[in-house]
Amino acid sequence: MKSADGARGHKYSMVRERIMGLLEDLNVGDPIPPERVLTEDCNVSRLTVRRAVDDLVRDGYLTRRQGSGTYVARPTITQAPTAASFSLGMRQRGLTPATRVLSVEHREAGARLSWRLHVSPSEQVMVIRRLRLADDEPVAVATTHLAESLTPDFPADELEQRSLYEVIEDRYGLKVTGGTQTVEPTVTNPAETDVLKVPPYAPAFLFRTTTHTADGVVVEFTRTVFRGDRYMISATLDISAAPHEDLSYLDQGARAPLLE
């Protein structure tokens, strides 16, 4: 049984490596050979080829088009959970970042935002909605909430050229040192669908981020919706505290974005 399993594993690895080798000479959007051709080239079963292709689709290297075939996918943006700047993160991956301010409004915090920002419900809050792009492609919509008593006359237009945290530190002397973040799967609403240029109710990830200074002063609360097809999370696991626990439930292919 073990030898049979090993043979199947070897054939699978051979097919996967063959396809990955093809990708080096193909561009995004180019088709890969059909399963029949790969089956003949690698001298393996159709099932083995299909499994390798399925896994490469799941891992973001390939994409299927109904009734057409399998094509080279746009690379996903792999990112560990971190408070790194969006612009810095994109540049490190060879992508050109851009930000477009979509809207700015002023309103009372209300019960929910007052809890997030540690202000009274009647406190005036600036709400800035931004579109984040990588290589001119929309990848996220961020809605940032700032207490106006902490950041009066915030220059929202500067966010098209500078980082939010950079502007806050330079203008108000508030240095963001940490924060809390939650993430959950969601789908895009009509407004998000429109600006992200995705199909209605497209899979997405919703990040809620609250940042603070070293003294615990809450600086901002941001709600960010990231396209689910453009991000992949990378994490290092430490099982030293529970070396015998089964960690197979952890999904290594979960998609996720940057913090800011």
mmCIF file of C-alpha atoms in Angstrom:
data_model
loop_
_atom_site.group_PDB
_atom_site.id
_atom_site.type_symbol
_atom_site.label_atom_id
_atom_site.label_comp_id
_atom_site.label_asym_id
_atom_site.label_seq_id
_atom_site.Cartn_x
_atom_site.Cartn_y
_atom_site.Cartn_z
ATOM 1 C CA MET A 1 0.000 0.000 0.000
ATOM 2 C CA LYS A 2 2.774 2.410 0.956
ATOM 3 C CA SER A 3 4.654 1.767 -2.302
ATOM 4 C CA ALA A 4 1.488 2.402 -4.317
ATOM 5 C CA ASP A 5 0.853 5.628 -2.416
ATOM 6 C CA GLY A 6 4.444 6.666 -3.015
ATOM 7 C CA ALA A 7 4.147 6.028 -6.742
ATOM 8 C CA ARG A 8 0.970 8.098 -6.940
ATOM 9 C CA GLY A 9 2.645 10.888 -4.986
ATOM 10 C CA HIS A 10 5.628 10.837 -7.344
ATOM 11 C CA LYS A 11 3.402 11.055 -10.419
ATOM 12 C CA TYR A 12 1.410 13.897 -8.915
ATOM 13 C CA SER A 13 4.609 15.816 -8.087
ATOM 14 C CA MET A 14 5.926 15.216 -11.597
ATOM 15 C CA VAL A 15 2.771 16.633 -13.186
ATOM 16 C CA ARG A 16 2.719 19.628 -10.853
ATOM 17 C CA GLU A 17 6.381 20.411 -11.566
ATOM 18 C CA ARG A 18 5.743 20.035 -15.299
ATOM 19 C CA ILE A 19 2.912 22.571 -15.192
ATOM 20 C CA MET A 20 4.885 24.958 -12.969
ATOM 21 C CA GLY A 21 7.716 24.764 -15.498
ATOM 22 C CA LEU A 22 5.310 25.703 -18.280
ATOM 23 C CA LEU A 23 4.158 28.740 -16.310
ATOM 24 C CA GLU A 24 7.668 30.208 -16.409
ATOM 25 C CA ASP A 25 7.347 30.648 -20.185
ATOM 26 C CA LEU A 26 3.709 31.791 -20.226
ATOM 27 C CA ASN A 27 2.072 35.122 -19.502
ATOM 28 C CA VAL A 28 -1.005 35.884 -17.440
ATOM 29 C CA GLY A 29 -4.058 34.857 -19.448
ATOM 30 C CA ASP A 30 -2.228 32.307 -21.613
ATOM 31 C CA PRO A 31 -3.825 28.832 -21.798
ATOM 32 C CA ILE A 32 -2.052 25.740 -20.516
ATOM 33 C CA PRO A 33 -2.180 22.492 -22.518
ATOM 34 C CA PRO A 34 -5.432 20.535 -22.126
ATOM 35 C CA GLU A 35 -5.595 17.580 -19.732
ATOM 36 C CA ARG A 36 -5.357 15.110 -22.629
ATOM 37 C CA VAL A 37 -2.007 16.546 -23.744
ATOM 38 C CA LEU A 38 -0.609 16.657 -20.209
ATOM 39 C CA THR A 39 -1.725 13.062 -19.664
ATOM 40 C CA GLU A 40 0.205 11.925 -22.738
ATOM 41 C CA ASP A 41 3.272 14.083 -22.049
ATOM 42 C CA CYS A 42 3.631 12.898 -18.451
ATOM 43 C CA ASN A 43 2.426 9.325 -19.065
ATOM 44 C CA VAL A 44 0.029 9.459 -16.129
ATOM 45 C CA SER A 45 -3.698 9.038 -15.632
ATOM 46 C CA ARG A 46 -6.189 11.790 -16.383
ATOM 47 C CA LEU A 47 -7.159 11.727 -12.698
ATOM 48 C CA THR A 48 -3.594 12.596 -11.638
ATOM 49 C CA VAL A 49 -3.469 15.498 -14.084
ATOM 50 C CA ARG A 50 -6.852 16.776 -12.928
ATOM 51 C CA ARG A 51 -5.778 16.634 -9.288
ATOM 52 C CA ALA A 52 -2.608 18.626 -10.004
ATOM 53 C CA VAL A 53 -4.521 21.217 -12.021
ATOM 54 C CA ASP A 54 -7.227 21.469 -9.340
ATOM 55 C CA ASP A 55 -4.595 22.138 -6.689
ATOM 56 C CA LEU A 56 -2.874 24.791 -8.817
ATOM 57 C CA VAL A 57 -6.224 26.488 -9.363
ATOM 58 C CA ARG A 58 -6.841 26.409 -5.615
ATOM 59 C CA ASP A 59 -3.352 27.798 -4.947
ATOM 60 C CA GLY A 60 -3.963 30.702 -7.317
ATOM 61 C CA TYR A 61 -1.549 29.784 -10.133
ATOM 62 C CA LEU A 62 -4.262 28.845 -12.626
ATOM 63 C CA THR A 63 -7.827 29.876 -13.324
ATOM 64 C CA ARG A 64 -10.600 28.018 -15.128
ATOM 65 C CA ARG A 65 -12.995 29.539 -17.638
ATOM 66 C CA GLN A 66 -16.213 27.636 -18.092
ATOM 67 C CA GLY A 67 -16.318 25.944 -21.484
ATOM 68 C CA SER A 68 -12.977 27.432 -22.515
ATOM 69 C CA GLY A 69 -10.082 25.870 -20.622
ATOM 70 C CA THR A 70 -7.480 26.575 -17.953
ATOM 71 C CA TYR A 71 -5.316 29.692 -18.030
ATOM 72 C CA VAL A 72 -2.420 31.305 -16.193
ATOM 73 C CA ALA A 73 -3.878 33.334 -13.330
ATOM 74 C CA ARG A 74 -2.805 36.726 -12.106
ATOM 75 C CA PRO A 75 -0.440 36.226 -9.166
ATOM 76 C CA THR A 76 -2.019 36.543 -5.755
ATOM 77 C CA ILE A 77 -0.539 38.979 -3.255
ATOM 78 C CA THR A 78 0.879 36.851 -0.464
ATOM 79 C CA GLN A 79 1.045 38.642 2.850
ATOM 80 C CA ALA A 80 1.588 37.773 6.476
ATOM 81 C CA PRO A 81 -0.783 39.519 8.908
ATOM 82 C CA THR A 82 1.060 42.755 9.646
ATOM 83 C CA ALA A 83 0.592 46.468 10.066
ATOM 84 C CA ALA A 84 2.801 47.212 7.081
ATOM 85 C CA SER A 85 1.872 50.102 4.809
ATOM 86 C CA PHE A 86 -0.184 49.111 1.769
ATOM 87 C CA SER A 87 2.149 51.052 -0.526
ATOM 88 C CA LEU A 88 5.293 49.496 0.944
ATOM 89 C CA GLY A 89 3.798 46.024 0.748
ATOM 90 C CA MET A 90 2.904 46.434 -2.909
ATOM 91 C CA ARG A 91 6.329 47.803 -3.864
ATOM 92 C CA GLN A 92 8.037 44.882 -2.111
ATOM 93 C CA ARG A 93 6.075 42.598 -4.429
ATOM 94 C CA GLY A 94 7.010 44.478 -7.583
ATOM 95 C CA LEU A 95 3.595 46.123 -7.921
ATOM 96 C CA THR A 96 2.824 49.814 -8.328
ATOM 97 C CA PRO A 97 0.488 50.996 -5.544
ATOM 98 C CA ALA A 98 -2.046 53.788 -5.852
ATOM 99 C CA THR A 99 -4.813 55.263 -3.733
ATOM 100 C CA ARG A 100 -7.886 57.146 -4.854
ATOM 101 C CA VAL A 101 -9.994 59.068 -2.342
ATOM 102 C CA LEU A 102 -13.611 58.279 -3.211
ATOM 103 C CA SER A 103 -15.447 60.378 -0.641
ATOM 104 C CA VAL A 104 -15.101 62.355 2.588
ATOM 105 C CA GLU A 105 -17.925 63.062 5.005
ATOM 106 C CA HIS A 106 -18.440 64.326 8.541
ATOM 107 C CA ARG A 107 -20.950 62.858 10.975
ATOM 108 C CA GLU A 108 -21.551 62.060 14.620
ATOM 109 C CA ALA A 109 -19.849 58.961 15.937
ATOM 110 C CA GLY A 110 -23.006 57.321 17.234
ATOM 111 C CA ALA A 111 -22.985 54.351 19.582
ATOM 112 C CA ARG A 112 -21.005 51.928 17.452
ATOM 113 C CA LEU A 113 -18.175 54.258 16.372
ATOM 114 C CA SER A 114 -17.935 55.872 19.797
ATOM 115 C CA TRP A 115 -17.095 52.442 21.186
ATOM 116 C CA ARG A 116 -14.485 51.861 18.478
ATOM 117 C CA LEU A 117 -12.815 55.276 18.803
ATOM 118 C CA HIS A 118 -13.265 55.766 22.566
ATOM 119 C CA VAL A 119 -15.162 59.031 22.110
ATOM 120 C CA SER A 120 -18.656 60.237 22.996
ATOM 121 C CA PRO A 121 -21.531 59.367 20.617
ATOM 122 C CA SER A 122 -21.936 63.068 19.779
ATOM 123 C CA GLU A 123 -18.274 63.446 18.766
ATOM 124 C CA GLN A 124 -17.737 64.536 15.158
ATOM 125 C CA VAL A 125 -15.987 61.927 13.028
ATOM 126 C CA MET A 126 -14.391 62.253 9.601
ATOM 127 C CA VAL A 127 -15.135 59.281 7.334
ATOM 128 C CA ILE A 128 -12.735 58.776 4.419
ATOM 129 C CA ARG A 129 -13.451 56.156 1.771
ATOM 130 C CA ARG A 130 -10.491 55.091 -0.359
ATOM 131 C CA LEU A 131 -9.909 52.745 -3.266
ATOM 132 C CA ARG A 132 -6.597 50.869 -3.117
ATOM 133 C CA LEU A 133 -5.021 49.756 -6.394
ATOM 134 C CA ALA A 134 -2.085 47.578 -7.442
ATOM 135 C CA ASP A 135 -0.804 48.030 -11.005
ATOM 136 C CA ASP A 136 -3.940 50.093 -11.702
ATOM 137 C CA GLU A 137 -6.194 47.204 -10.643
ATOM 138 C CA PRO A 138 -8.672 47.816 -7.789
ATOM 139 C CA VAL A 139 -7.935 45.432 -4.916
ATOM 140 C CA ALA A 140 -9.562 46.942 -1.820
ATOM 141 C CA VAL A 141 -11.953 49.554 -0.487
ATOM 142 C CA ALA A 142 -11.016 51.125 2.855
ATOM 143 C CA THR A 143 -13.309 53.261 4.993
ATOM 144 C CA THR A 144 -11.362 55.089 7.699
ATOM 145 C CA HIS A 145 -12.929 56.838 10.698
ATOM 146 C CA LEU A 146 -11.041 59.602 12.534
ATOM 147 C CA ALA A 147 -12.176 61.509 15.623
ATOM 148 C CA GLU A 148 -12.018 65.171 14.624
ATOM 149 C CA SER A 149 -11.035 66.239 18.138
ATOM 150 C CA LEU A 150 -7.847 64.181 17.738
ATOM 151 C CA THR A 151 -7.097 64.946 14.082
ATOM 152 C CA PRO A 152 -8.781 68.293 13.277
ATOM 153 C CA ASP A 153 -8.820 69.461 9.642
ATOM 154 C CA PHE A 154 -7.347 66.187 8.456
ATOM 155 C CA PRO A 155 -6.036 66.621 4.861
ATOM 156 C CA ALA A 156 -7.775 63.656 3.239
ATOM 157 C CA ASP A 157 -6.495 64.594 -0.222
ATOM 158 C CA GLU A 158 -2.928 63.853 0.908
ATOM 159 C CA LEU A 159 -3.810 60.163 1.206
ATOM 160 C CA GLU A 160 -3.510 59.800 -2.556
ATOM 161 C CA GLN A 161 0.242 60.402 -2.208
ATOM 162 C CA ARG A 162 1.067 59.436 1.385
ATOM 163 C CA SER A 163 0.332 56.760 3.957
ATOM 164 C CA LEU A 164 -2.442 57.387 6.484
ATOM 165 C CA TYR A 165 -0.066 56.718 9.375
ATOM 166 C CA GLU A 166 2.593 58.992 7.883
ATOM 167 C CA VAL A 167 0.171 61.912 7.616
ATOM 168 C CA ILE A 168 -1.143 61.360 11.146
ATOM 169 C CA GLU A 169 2.347 61.261 12.634
ATOM 170 C CA ASP A 170 3.709 64.248 10.677
ATOM 171 C CA ARG A 171 0.696 66.495 11.195
ATOM 172 C CA TYR A 172 -0.478 65.546 14.692
ATOM 173 C CA GLY A 173 2.533 63.896 16.316
ATOM 174 C CA LEU A 174 0.618 60.656 16.854
ATOM 175 C CA LYS A 175 2.719 57.580 16.163
ATOM 176 C CA VAL A 176 0.782 54.380 15.611
ATOM 177 C CA THR A 177 2.520 51.552 17.477
ATOM 178 C CA GLY A 178 -0.058 48.781 17.497
ATOM 179 C CA GLY A 179 -3.639 47.780 17.104
ATOM 180 C CA THR A 180 -6.230 45.052 16.924
ATOM 181 C CA GLN A 181 -7.641 43.421 13.854
ATOM 182 C CA THR A 182 -10.414 40.973 13.009
ATOM 183 C CA VAL A 183 -11.138 39.293 9.706
ATOM 184 C CA GLU A 184 -14.135 37.455 8.361
ATOM 185 C CA PRO A 185 -15.322 36.198 4.977
ATOM 186 C CA THR A 186 -17.948 38.293 3.265
ATOM 187 C CA VAL A 187 -19.300 39.205 -0.164
ATOM 188 C CA THR A 188 -19.189 42.579 -1.864
ATOM 189 C CA ASN A 189 -22.193 44.862 -1.604
ATOM 190 C CA PRO A 190 -23.378 46.843 -4.673
ATOM 191 C CA ALA A 191 -21.151 49.856 -3.945
ATOM 192 C CA GLU A 192 -18.066 47.679 -3.390
ATOM 193 C CA THR A 193 -18.871 45.598 -6.460
ATOM 194 C CA ASP A 194 -18.938 48.763 -8.552
ATOM 195 C CA VAL A 195 -15.585 50.220 -7.488
ATOM 196 C CA LEU A 196 -13.728 46.896 -7.243
ATOM 197 C CA LYS A 197 -15.012 45.852 -10.679
ATOM 198 C CA VAL A 198 -15.968 42.350 -9.576
ATOM 199 C CA PRO A 199 -19.148 40.306 -10.134
ATOM 200 C CA PRO A 200 -22.076 40.996 -7.770
ATOM 201 C CA TYR A 201 -21.655 39.379 -4.366
ATOM 202 C CA ALA A 202 -18.071 38.390 -5.145
ATOM 203 C CA PRO A 203 -16.138 36.603 -2.360
ATOM 204 C CA ALA A 204 -14.171 39.054 -0.257
ATOM 205 C CA PHE A 205 -12.532 39.503 3.121
ATOM 206 C CA LEU A 206 -13.616 42.102 5.625
ATOM 207 C CA PHE A 207 -10.913 43.453 7.935
ATOM 208 C CA ARG A 208 -11.766 45.668 10.889
ATOM 209 C CA THR A 209 -8.692 47.441 12.236
ATOM 210 C CA THR A 210 -8.311 49.733 15.247
ATOM 211 C CA THR A 211 -4.901 51.307 15.860
ATOM 212 C CA HIS A 212 -3.465 53.154 18.835
ATOM 213 C CA THR A 213 -0.393 54.962 20.129
ATOM 214 C CA ALA A 214 2.019 53.606 22.723
ATOM 215 C CA ASP A 215 -0.059 55.427 25.365
ATOM 216 C CA GLY A 216 -3.205 53.612 24.298
ATOM 217 C CA VAL A 217 -4.819 56.545 22.480
ATOM 218 C CA VAL A 218 -7.056 55.181 19.720
ATOM 219 C CA VAL A 219 -6.013 56.803 16.438
ATOM 220 C CA GLU A 220 -8.397 55.403 13.828
ATOM 221 C CA PHE A 221 -10.810 52.642 12.944
ATOM 222 C CA THR A 222 -10.781 51.278 9.408
ATOM 223 C CA ARG A 223 -13.131 48.847 7.717
ATOM 224 C CA THR A 224 -11.490 47.336 4.632
ATOM 225 C CA VAL A 225 -12.999 45.011 2.053
ATOM 226 C CA PHE A 226 -10.404 43.122 0.023
ATOM 227 C CA ARG A 227 -11.048 41.139 -3.117
ATOM 228 C CA GLY A 228 -10.975 37.467 -2.235
ATOM 229 C CA ASP A 229 -9.264 36.527 -5.495
ATOM 230 C CA ARG A 230 -6.230 38.779 -5.028
ATOM 231 C CA TYR A 231 -4.816 37.963 -1.588
ATOM 232 C CA MET A 232 -3.318 34.954 0.129
ATOM 233 C CA ILE A 233 -2.222 34.824 3.744
ATOM 234 C CA SER A 234 1.127 33.358 4.793
ATOM 235 C CA ALA A 235 1.650 32.318 8.397
ATOM 236 C CA THR A 236 4.348 30.620 10.449
ATOM 237 C CA LEU A 237 2.988 28.010 12.848
ATOM 238 C CA ASP A 238 4.485 27.394 16.298
ATOM 239 C CA ILE A 239 3.347 24.042 17.663
ATOM 240 C CA SER A 240 5.985 23.762 20.387
ATOM 241 C CA ALA A 241 3.353 24.359 23.068
ATOM 242 C CA ALA A 242 1.158 21.539 21.756
ATOM 243 C CA PRO A 243 3.371 19.260 19.643
ATOM 244 C CA HIS A 244 0.857 16.402 19.540
ATOM 245 C CA GLU A 245 -2.179 18.424 18.499
ATOM 246 C CA ASP A 246 -3.683 17.927 15.047
ATOM 247 C CA LEU A 247 -3.331 21.210 13.136
ATOM 248 C CA SER A 248 -4.738 19.934 9.855
ATOM 249 C CA TYR A 249 -7.808 22.106 10.319
ATOM 250 C CA LEU A 250 -5.716 25.211 9.584
ATOM 251 C CA ASP A 251 -6.311 26.353 6.016
ATOM 252 C CA GLN A 252 -2.964 27.299 4.528
ATOM 253 C CA GLY A 253 -4.665 28.702 1.441
ATOM 254 C CA ALA A 254 -6.817 31.299 3.199
ATOM 255 C CA ARG A 255 -6.722 34.649 1.478
ATOM 256 C CA ALA A 256 -5.984 37.850 3.321
ATOM 257 C CA PRO A 257 -4.763 41.406 2.902
ATOM 258 C CA LEU A 258 -2.577 44.047 4.376
ATOM 259 C CA LEU A 259 -3.582 46.052 7.403
ATOM 260 C CA GLU A 260 -3.269 49.709 6.358
#
